[in-house]
Coordinates of N, CA and C in Angstrom, one line a residue:
M1 N 83.0 119.2 98.1 CA 84.0 120.0 98.6 C 84.1 121.3 97.7
T2 N 84.1 122.4 98.4 CA 84.2 123.7 97.7 C 85.6 123.9 97.1
R3 N 85.6 124.8 96.1 CA 86.9 125.2 95.5 C 87.9 125.7 96.5
R4 N 87.4 126.5 97.4 CA 88.3 127.1 98.5 C 88.8 126.0 99.4
R5 N 88.0 125.1 99.8 CA 88.4 124.1 100.7 C 89.4 123.1 100.0
A6 N 89.1 122.8 98.7 CA 90.1 122.0 98.0 C 91.4 122.7 97.8
T7 N 91.4 124.0 97.5 CA 92.7 124.7 97.4 C 93.4 124.8 98.7
V8 N 92.7 125.0 99.8 CA 93.4 125.1 101.1 C 94.0 123.7 101.5
V9 N 93.2 122.7 101.3 CA 93.7 121.3 101.6 C 94.9 121.0 100.7
L10 N 94.9 121.2 99.4 CA 96.0 120.9 98.6 C 97.2 121.8 98.9
H11 N 97.0 123.0 99.2 CA 98.1 124.0 99.6 C 98.9 123.4 100.7
W12 N 98.2 123.0 101.8 CA 98.9 122.5 103.0 C 99.4 121.1 102.7
L13 N 98.7 120.3 102.0 CA 99.2 118.9 101.6 C 100.5 119.0 100.8
V14 N 100.5 119.9 99.8 CA 101.7 120.0 99.0 C 102.9 120.4 99.8
L15 N 102.7 121.4 100.7 CA 103.8 121.8 101.5 C 104.3 120.7 102.4
T16 N 103.4 120.0 103.0 CA 103.8 118.9 103.9 C 104.5 117.8 103.1
L17 N 104.0 117.4 102.0 CA 104.6 116.4 101.1 C 106.0 116.9 100.6
L18 N 106.1 118.2 100.3 CA 107.4 118.7 99.8 C 108.4 118.6 100.9
L19 N 108.1 118.9 102.1 CA 109.0 118.8 103.2 C 109.4 117.3 103.5
L20 N 108.4 116.5 103.5 CA 108.7 115.0 103.7 C 109.5 114.5 102.5
A21 N 109.2 114.8 101.3 CA 110.0 114.3 100.2 C 111.4 114.8 100.2
L22 N 111.6 116.1 100.5 CA 112.9 116.6 100.6 C 113.7 115.9 101.7
A23 N 113.1 115.6 102.8 CA 113.8 114.8 103.9 C 114.1 113.4 103.5
A24 N 113.2 112.8 102.8 CA 113.3 111.4 102.4 C 114.3 111.2 101.2
G25 N 114.3 112.2 100.4 CA 115.1 112.0 99.1 C 114.3 111.3 98.1
L26 N 115.0 111.0 97.0 CA 114.3 110.3 95.9 C 114.2 108.8 96.1
E27 N 114.6 108.3 97.2 CA 114.5 106.8 97.5 C 113.0 106.4 97.8
S28 N 112.2 107.3 98.2 CA 110.8 107.1 98.5 C 109.9 107.4 97.3
A29 N 109.8 106.4 96.5 CA 109.0 106.6 95.2 C 107.5 107.0 95.6
A30 N 107.0 106.3 96.6 CA 105.6 106.6 96.9 C 105.4 108.0 97.4
L31 N 106.3 108.5 98.3 CA 106.2 109.8 98.8 C 106.4 110.9 97.7
N32 N 107.3 110.6 96.8 CA 107.5 111.5 95.7 C 106.3 111.5 94.7
A33 N 105.8 110.3 94.5 CA 104.6 110.3 93.6 C 103.4 111.0 94.3
A34 N 103.3 110.9 95.6 CA 102.2 111.6 96.3 C 102.4 113.1 96.1
F35 N 103.6 113.6 96.3 CA 103.9 115.0 96.1 C 103.6 115.5 94.7
G36 N 104.0 114.7 93.7 CA 103.8 115.0 92.3 C 102.3 115.1 92.0
L37 N 101.6 114.1 92.5 CA 100.1 114.1 92.2 C 99.4 115.2 92.9
A38 N 99.7 115.5 94.1 CA 99.1 116.6 94.8 C 99.4 117.9 94.2
G39 N 100.7 118.1 93.8 CA 101.1 119.4 93.2 C 100.4 119.6 91.8
L40 N 100.3 118.5 91.0 CA 99.6 118.6 89.8 C 98.1 118.8 89.9
A41 N 97.5 118.2 91.0 CA 96.1 118.5 91.3 C 95.9 119.9 91.6
M42 N 96.8 120.5 92.4 CA 96.6 121.9 92.8 C 96.7 122.8 91.5
V43 N 97.7 122.5 90.7 CA 97.9 123.3 89.4 C 96.6 123.1 88.5
A44 N 96.1 121.9 88.4 CA 95.0 121.6 87.6 C 93.7 122.4 88.1
L45 N 93.6 122.5 89.4 CA 92.5 123.2 90.0 C 92.6 124.7 89.6
A46 N 93.8 125.2 89.7 CA 94.0 126.6 89.3 C 93.8 126.9 87.8
L47 N 94.2 125.9 87.0 CA 94.0 126.1 85.5 C 92.6 126.0 85.1
V48 N 91.8 125.2 85.8 CA 90.4 125.0 85.4 C 89.5 126.1 86.0
F49 N 89.8 126.5 87.2 CA 88.9 127.4 87.9 C 89.5 128.8 88.1
G50 N 90.8 129.0 87.8 CA 91.5 130.3 88.0 C 92.1 130.3 89.3
L51 N 93.0 131.3 89.5 CA 93.6 131.5 90.8 C 92.6 132.2 91.8
M52 N 92.8 131.8 93.0 CA 91.9 132.3 94.1 C 92.5 133.5 94.8
N53 N 93.7 133.9 94.4 CA 94.4 135.0 95.1 C 94.3 136.3 94.4
G54 N 94.6 137.3 95.1 CA 94.6 138.7 94.5 C 95.5 139.5 95.3
P55 N 95.8 140.7 94.8 CA 96.8 141.5 95.6 C 96.1 142.2 96.8
G56 N 94.8 142.2 96.9 CA 94.2 142.9 98.0 C 94.2 144.4 97.9
P57 N 93.3 145.0 98.5 CA 93.1 146.5 98.3 C 94.2 147.3 98.9
K58 N 95.0 146.8 99.9 CA 96.0 147.7 100.5 C 97.4 147.5 99.8
L59 N 97.6 146.5 99.0 CA 98.9 146.4 98.3 C 98.9 147.3 97.1
D60 N 99.9 148.1 97.0 CA 99.9 149.0 95.8 C 101.3 149.1 95.2
G61 N 101.4 149.9 94.2 CA 102.7 150.1 93.5 C 103.2 148.9 92.7
A62 N 104.5 148.7 92.8 CA 105.2 147.6 92.0 C 104.7 146.3 92.5
L63 N 104.5 146.1 93.8 CA 104.1 144.8 94.3 C 102.7 144.4 93.8
R64 N 101.9 145.4 93.7 CA 100.5 145.1 93.2 C 100.6 144.6 91.7
A65 N 101.4 145.3 91.0 CA 101.6 144.9 89.5 C 102.3 143.5 89.4
A66 N 103.2 143.3 90.3 CA 104.0 142.0 90.2 C 103.2 140.8 90.8
H67 N 102.2 141.1 91.7 CA 101.5 140.0 92.4 C 101.0 138.9 91.5
P68 N 100.2 139.2 90.4 CA 99.7 138.1 89.6 C 100.8 137.3 88.9
W69 N 101.8 138.0 88.5 CA 102.9 137.3 87.8 C 103.7 136.4 88.7
L70 N 103.9 136.9 90.0 CA 104.6 136.0 91.0 C 103.7 134.8 91.3
S71 N 102.4 135.0 91.3 CA 101.5 133.8 91.6 C 101.6 132.8 90.4
R72 N 101.6 133.3 89.2 CA 101.7 132.4 88.1 C 103.1 131.7 88.1
G73 N 104.1 132.4 88.5 CA 105.4 131.8 88.5 C 105.5 130.7 89.6
M74 N 104.9 130.9 90.7 CA 104.8 129.9 91.8 C 104.1 128.6 91.3
Y75 N 103.0 128.8 90.6 CA 102.3 127.7 90.0 C 103.1 127.0 88.9
A76 N 103.8 127.8 88.1 CA 104.6 127.1 87.1 C 105.7 126.3 87.7
L77 N 106.3 126.9 88.7 CA 107.4 126.1 89.4 C 106.8 124.9 90.1
L78 N 105.7 125.0 90.7 CA 105.0 123.8 91.3 C 104.7 122.8 90.3
A79 N 104.2 123.2 89.1 CA 103.9 122.2 88.0 C 105.2 121.5 87.6
W80 N 106.3 122.3 87.4 CA 107.5 121.7 86.9 C 108.1 120.7 87.9
A81 N 108.2 121.2 89.2 CA 108.7 120.3 90.2 C 107.9 119.1 90.4
S82 N 106.5 119.2 90.4 CA 105.6 118.1 90.5 C 105.8 117.1 89.4
A83 N 105.8 117.6 88.2 CA 105.9 116.7 87.0 C 107.2 116.0 87.0
S84 N 108.3 116.7 87.3 CA 109.6 116.1 87.4 C 109.8 115.0 88.5
T85 N 109.2 115.3 89.6 CA 109.3 114.4 90.7 C 108.4 113.2 90.5
L86 N 107.2 113.4 89.9 CA 106.4 112.2 89.5 C 107.0 111.4 88.5
A87 N 107.7 112.0 87.5 CA 108.4 111.2 86.5 C 109.5 110.4 87.1
A88 N 110.2 111.0 88.0 CA 111.3 110.2 88.7 C 110.7 109.1 89.5
A89 N 109.6 109.3 90.1 CA 109.0 108.2 90.9 C 108.5 107.1 90.0
L90 N 108.2 107.4 88.8 CA 107.8 106.4 87.8 C 109.0 105.8 87.1
G91 N 110.2 106.2 87.4 CA 111.4 105.6 86.8 C 111.9 106.3 85.6
T92 N 111.5 107.5 85.3 CA 112.0 108.2 84.1 C 112.5 109.6 84.5
T93 N 113.1 110.3 83.7 CA 113.5 111.7 84.0 C 113.1 112.6 82.9
L94 N 112.9 113.8 83.3 CA 112.5 114.9 82.4 C 113.8 115.7 82.1
P95 N 113.9 116.3 81.0 CA 115.1 117.2 80.7 C 115.1 118.4 81.7
G96 N 116.3 118.9 81.9 CA 116.4 120.1 82.8 C 116.9 119.7 84.1
P97 N 116.7 120.6 85.1 CA 117.2 120.3 86.5 C 116.7 119.0 87.1
S98 N 117.4 118.5 88.0 CA 117.0 117.3 88.7 C 115.8 117.6 89.5
P99 N 115.0 116.5 89.8 CA 113.8 116.7 90.7 C 114.2 117.3 92.0
R100 N 115.3 116.9 92.6 CA 115.7 117.4 93.9 C 116.0 118.9 93.8
D101 N 116.7 119.3 92.7 CA 117.0 120.8 92.6 C 115.7 121.6 92.4
L102 N 114.8 121.0 91.7 CA 113.5 121.8 91.5 C 112.7 121.8 92.8
M103 N 112.8 120.8 93.6 CA 112.1 120.8 94.9 C 112.8 121.7 95.9
V104 N 114.1 121.8 95.9 CA 114.8 122.8 96.7 C 114.4 124.2 96.3
T105 N 114.4 124.4 95.0 CA 114.0 125.8 94.5 C 112.6 126.1 94.9
L106 N 111.7 125.1 94.7 CA 110.3 125.3 95.1 C 110.2 125.6 96.6
F107 N 111.0 124.9 97.4 CA 111.0 125.2 98.9 C 111.5 126.6 99.2
A108 N 112.5 127.1 98.5 CA 113.0 128.4 98.7 C 112.0 129.5 98.3
A109 N 111.4 129.2 97.1 CA 110.3 130.2 96.7 C 109.1 130.1 97.6
S110 N 108.8 129.0 98.2 CA 107.7 128.9 99.2 C 108.0 129.7 100.4
A111 N 109.3 129.6 100.9 CA 109.7 130.4 102.0 C 109.5 131.9 101.8
L112 N 109.9 132.4 100.6 CA 109.7 133.8 100.3 C 108.2 134.1 100.2
H113 N 107.5 133.2 99.6 CA 106.0 133.3 99.5 C 105.4 133.5 100.9
A114 N 105.8 132.7 101.8 CA 105.3 132.7 103.2 C 105.7 134.1 103.9
I115 N 106.9 134.5 103.7 CA 107.4 135.7 104.3 C 106.6 136.9 103.7
F116 N 106.3 136.9 102.4 CA 105.5 138.0 101.8 C 104.1 138.0 102.4
H117 N 103.5 136.9 102.6 CA 102.1 136.9 103.1 C 102.1 137.2 104.6
L118 N 103.1 136.8 105.3 CA 103.2 137.3 106.7 C 103.3 138.8 106.8
W119 N 104.1 139.3 105.9 CA 104.3 140.8 105.9 C 103.0 141.5 105.5
R120 N 102.3 140.9 104.5 CA 101.0 141.5 104.1 C 100.0 141.5 105.3
H121 N 100.0 140.3 106.0 CA 99.0 140.1 107.0 C 99.3 141.1 108.2
T122 N 100.6 141.3 108.5 CA 100.9 142.1 109.7 C 101.1 143.5 109.4
A123 N 101.9 143.9 108.4 CA 102.1 145.3 108.1 C 101.0 146.0 107.4
L124 N 100.3 145.3 106.4 CA 99.2 145.9 105.7 C 97.9 145.6 106.4
G125 N 97.8 144.6 107.2 CA 96.6 144.2 107.9 C 95.5 143.8 107.0
D126 N 95.8 143.2 105.9 CA 94.8 142.8 104.9 C 94.2 141.4 105.0
G127 N 94.6 140.7 106.0 CA 94.1 139.4 106.3 C 94.5 138.3 105.3
A128 N 95.7 138.5 104.7 CA 96.3 137.6 103.7 C 96.3 136.2 104.2
L129 N 96.6 136.0 105.5 CA 96.8 134.6 106.0 C 95.4 133.9 106.1
R130 N 94.4 134.7 106.3 CA 93.0 134.1 106.4 C 92.6 133.3 105.1
R131 N 93.2 133.7 104.0 CA 92.8 133.1 102.8 C 93.2 131.6 102.7
M132 N 94.3 131.3 103.3 CA 94.8 129.9 103.1 C 94.9 129.1 104.4
T133 N 94.5 129.7 105.5 CA 94.5 128.9 106.7 C 93.1 128.4 107.0
P134 N 93.0 127.2 107.5 CA 91.7 126.6 107.9 C 91.0 127.6 108.8
K135 N 89.7 127.6 108.7 CA 88.9 128.6 109.5 C 89.1 128.3 111.0
S136 N 89.4 127.1 111.4 CA 89.6 126.8 112.8 C 90.8 127.5 113.4
L137 N 91.7 128.0 112.5 CA 92.9 128.7 113.0 C 92.8 130.2 112.9
H138 N 91.6 130.7 112.4 CA 91.5 132.2 112.2 C 91.5 132.9 113.5
G139 N 91.1 132.3 114.6 CA 91.1 133.0 115.9 C 92.5 133.3 116.4
M140 N 93.5 132.6 115.9 CA 94.9 132.9 116.3 C 95.5 134.0 115.4
L141 N 94.9 134.3 114.3 CA 95.4 135.3 113.4 C 95.0 136.7 113.9

């Protein structure tokens, strides 16, 4: 499996598991453990091989300067939420916000992340959505 394919699969798997875990609550230890493991796998992939994203040639100004830091922030939040949720699934807790609060925060940040990339794809026309969608869906973009 290529790095791109692994990142795309983990990206959508983490989103799906986040939504399911939020809906199920902390009662489903298996679902929360799956979210935690998938999130940490995505973070580990980025730490080992680096981030696959970039601001793109059409993004400029303050957004271009902020882009790498916002990406790092998203990965940091994903790591924190995943570790906290996995710890809760294993019967322990980490200091700080509850796993549910971190998951809700991650969901809100993910919604902003999606809106930003939809804007990039439509307003700037830089193909931002093609990076993380499976190739079978590129015809719809």
